[in-house]
Short mmCIF file of C-alpha atoms in Angstrom, two decimals:
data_model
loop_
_atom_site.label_atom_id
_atom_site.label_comp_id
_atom_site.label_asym_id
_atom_site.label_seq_id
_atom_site.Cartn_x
_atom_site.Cartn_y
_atom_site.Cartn_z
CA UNK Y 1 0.00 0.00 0.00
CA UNK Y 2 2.83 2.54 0.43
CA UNK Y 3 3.78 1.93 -3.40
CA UNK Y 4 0.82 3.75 -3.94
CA UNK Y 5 1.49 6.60 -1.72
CA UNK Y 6 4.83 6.97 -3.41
CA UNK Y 7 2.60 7.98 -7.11
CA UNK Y 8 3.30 4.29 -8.56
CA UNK Y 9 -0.07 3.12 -10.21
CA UNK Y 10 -1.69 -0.05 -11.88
CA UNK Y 11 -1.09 -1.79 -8.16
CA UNK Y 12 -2.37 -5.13 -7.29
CA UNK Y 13 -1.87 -7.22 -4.48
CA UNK Y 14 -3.04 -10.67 -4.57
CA UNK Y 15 -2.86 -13.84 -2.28
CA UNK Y 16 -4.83 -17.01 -2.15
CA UNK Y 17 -8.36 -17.58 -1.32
CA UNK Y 18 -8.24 -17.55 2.36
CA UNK Y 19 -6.11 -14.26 2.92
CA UNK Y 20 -8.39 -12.29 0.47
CA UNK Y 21 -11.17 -10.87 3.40
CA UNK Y 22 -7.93 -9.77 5.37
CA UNK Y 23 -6.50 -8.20 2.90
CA UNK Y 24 -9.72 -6.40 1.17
CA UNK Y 25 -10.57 -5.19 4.91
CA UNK Y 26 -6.86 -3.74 5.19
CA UNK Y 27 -7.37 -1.65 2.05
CA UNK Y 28 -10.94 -0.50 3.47
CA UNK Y 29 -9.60 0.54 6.64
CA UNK Y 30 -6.74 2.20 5.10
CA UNK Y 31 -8.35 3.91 2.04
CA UNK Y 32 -8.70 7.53 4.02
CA UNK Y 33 -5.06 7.64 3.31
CA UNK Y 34 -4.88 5.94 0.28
CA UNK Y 35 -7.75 7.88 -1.04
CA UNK Y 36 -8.40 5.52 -3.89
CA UNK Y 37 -8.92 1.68 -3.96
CA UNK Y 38 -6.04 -0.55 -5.13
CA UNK Y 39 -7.10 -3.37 -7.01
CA UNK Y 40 -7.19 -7.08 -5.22
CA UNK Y 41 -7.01 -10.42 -6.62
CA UNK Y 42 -6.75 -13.91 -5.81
CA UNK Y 43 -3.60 -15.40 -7.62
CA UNK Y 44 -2.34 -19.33 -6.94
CA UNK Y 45 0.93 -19.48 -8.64
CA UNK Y 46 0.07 -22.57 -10.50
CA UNK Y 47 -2.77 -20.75 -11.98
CA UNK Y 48 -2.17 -19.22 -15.46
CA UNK Y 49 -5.38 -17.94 -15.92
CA UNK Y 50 -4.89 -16.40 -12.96
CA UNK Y 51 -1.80 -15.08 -14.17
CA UNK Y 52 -3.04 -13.79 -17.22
CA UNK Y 53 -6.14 -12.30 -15.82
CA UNK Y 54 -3.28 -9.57 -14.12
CA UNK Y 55 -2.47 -8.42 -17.57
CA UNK Y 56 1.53 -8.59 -17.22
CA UNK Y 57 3.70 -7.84 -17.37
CA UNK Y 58 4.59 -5.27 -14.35
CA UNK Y 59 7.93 -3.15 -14.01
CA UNK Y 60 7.63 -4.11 -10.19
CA UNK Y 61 6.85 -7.40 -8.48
CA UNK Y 62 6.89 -7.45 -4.18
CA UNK Y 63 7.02 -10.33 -2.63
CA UNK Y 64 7.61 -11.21 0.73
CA UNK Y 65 7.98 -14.51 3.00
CA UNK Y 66 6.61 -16.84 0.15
CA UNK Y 67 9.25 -19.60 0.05
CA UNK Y 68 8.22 -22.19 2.45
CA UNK Y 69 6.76 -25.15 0.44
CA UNK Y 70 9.29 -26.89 -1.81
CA UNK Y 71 6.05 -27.92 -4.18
CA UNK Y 72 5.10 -24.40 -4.86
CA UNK Y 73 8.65 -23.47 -5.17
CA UNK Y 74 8.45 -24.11 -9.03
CA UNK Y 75 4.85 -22.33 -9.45
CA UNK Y 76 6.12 -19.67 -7.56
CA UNK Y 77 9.29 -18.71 -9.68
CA UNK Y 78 7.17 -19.19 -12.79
CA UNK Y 79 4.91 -17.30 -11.63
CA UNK Y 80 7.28 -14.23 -10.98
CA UNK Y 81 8.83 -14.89 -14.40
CA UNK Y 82 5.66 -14.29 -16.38
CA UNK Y 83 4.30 -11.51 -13.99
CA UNK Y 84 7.86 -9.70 -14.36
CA UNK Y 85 8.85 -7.16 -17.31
CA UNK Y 86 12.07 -8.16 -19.00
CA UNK Y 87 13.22 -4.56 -17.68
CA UNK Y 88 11.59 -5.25 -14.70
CA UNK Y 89 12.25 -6.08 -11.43
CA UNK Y 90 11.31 -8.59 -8.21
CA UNK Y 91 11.84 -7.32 -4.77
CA UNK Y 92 12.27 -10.53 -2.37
CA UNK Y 93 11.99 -10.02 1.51
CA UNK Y 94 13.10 -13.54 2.36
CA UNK Y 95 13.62 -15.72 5.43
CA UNK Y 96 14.61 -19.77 5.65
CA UNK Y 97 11.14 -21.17 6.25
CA UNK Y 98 12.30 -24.68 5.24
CA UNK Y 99 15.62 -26.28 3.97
CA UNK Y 100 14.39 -27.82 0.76
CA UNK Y 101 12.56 -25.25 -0.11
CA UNK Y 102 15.12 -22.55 0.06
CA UNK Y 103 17.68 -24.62 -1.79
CA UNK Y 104 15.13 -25.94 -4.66
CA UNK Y 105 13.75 -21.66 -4.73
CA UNK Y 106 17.32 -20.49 -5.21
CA UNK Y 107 18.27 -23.01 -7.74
CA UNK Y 108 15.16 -22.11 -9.75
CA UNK Y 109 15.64 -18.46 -9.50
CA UNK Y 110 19.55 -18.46 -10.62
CA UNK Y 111 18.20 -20.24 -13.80
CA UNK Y 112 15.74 -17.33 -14.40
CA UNK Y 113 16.98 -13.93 -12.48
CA UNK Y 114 20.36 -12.50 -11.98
CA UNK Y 115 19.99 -11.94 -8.11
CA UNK Y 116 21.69 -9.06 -5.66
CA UNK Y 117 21.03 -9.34 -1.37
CA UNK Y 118 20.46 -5.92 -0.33
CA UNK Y 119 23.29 -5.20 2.47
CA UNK Y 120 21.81 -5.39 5.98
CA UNK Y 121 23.38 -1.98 6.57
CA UNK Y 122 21.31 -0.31 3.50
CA UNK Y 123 18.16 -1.48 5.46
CA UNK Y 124 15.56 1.19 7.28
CA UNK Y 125 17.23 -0.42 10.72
CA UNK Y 126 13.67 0.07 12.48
CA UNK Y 127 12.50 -2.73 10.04
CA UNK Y 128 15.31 -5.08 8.71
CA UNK Y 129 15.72 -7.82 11.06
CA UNK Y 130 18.67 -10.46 11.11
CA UNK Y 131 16.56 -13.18 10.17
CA UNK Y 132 15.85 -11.94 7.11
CA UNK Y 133 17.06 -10.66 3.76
CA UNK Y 134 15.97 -8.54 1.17
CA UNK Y 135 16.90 -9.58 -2.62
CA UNK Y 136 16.56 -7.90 -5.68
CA UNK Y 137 16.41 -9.71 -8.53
CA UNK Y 138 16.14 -8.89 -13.03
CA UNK Y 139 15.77 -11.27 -15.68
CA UNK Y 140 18.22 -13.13 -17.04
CA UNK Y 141 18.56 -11.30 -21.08
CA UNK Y 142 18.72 -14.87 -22.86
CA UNK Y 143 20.96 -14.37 -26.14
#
């Protein structure tokens, strides 16, 4: 939601099924200072109607703490590959939810994304915790 208070437009945040009342409630309580509606929609990553339905590709995909089921890991990447511009980019806050996951995610993404960690020390230090990183990541230009 601050994306939007920063002027960036075309914003939508999705999630599955069962997050979508918490998150439509969070835009209503919030929409005296966002003083429009974002758009919301449900998005599995294995879904490519889903997918489509977004009308990608976007110059900016957010995600954060996603990685924790090594059989979504594929979806997932694939997902952020279509959504994605080619000029565009994915910001990853990530933690170690589960070992296989994490290793099967990262080996997935280096195929896909050339990927830079954000230093801890470049971090708002009110926010960034130890646990966790914060990745930036662009598509791979294949030649």
């Amino acid at each position: 939601m601050g994306l939007h208070l920063l002027g960036l437009s075309n914003i939508i945040l999705t999630d599955i099924a069962p997050v979508m009342p918490a998150l439509k409630r969070n835009l209503k309580r919030n929409k005296p200072v966002l003083g429009k509606t974002l758009k919301t929609s449900q998005l599995y990553w294995n879904n490519s109607n889903q997918i489509k339905t977004l009308n990608p590709p976007f110059d900016f995909v957010i995600a954060a703490d996603v990685v924790y089921i090594e059989e979504s890991v594929g979806s997932l990447v694939g997902a952020m590959e279509e959504l994605v511009a080619d000029d565009g980019v994915v910001l990853l806050g990530y933690q170690v939810r589960a070992k296989e996951a994490h290793e099967k995610f990262w080996e997935l993404c280096e195929k896909v994304f050339l990927i830079e960690k954000v230093p801890h020390e470049d971090l708002h230090v009110e926010y960034a915790f130890e646990e966790a990183d914060v990745y930036v990541m662009r598509k791979k230009m294949i030649k």
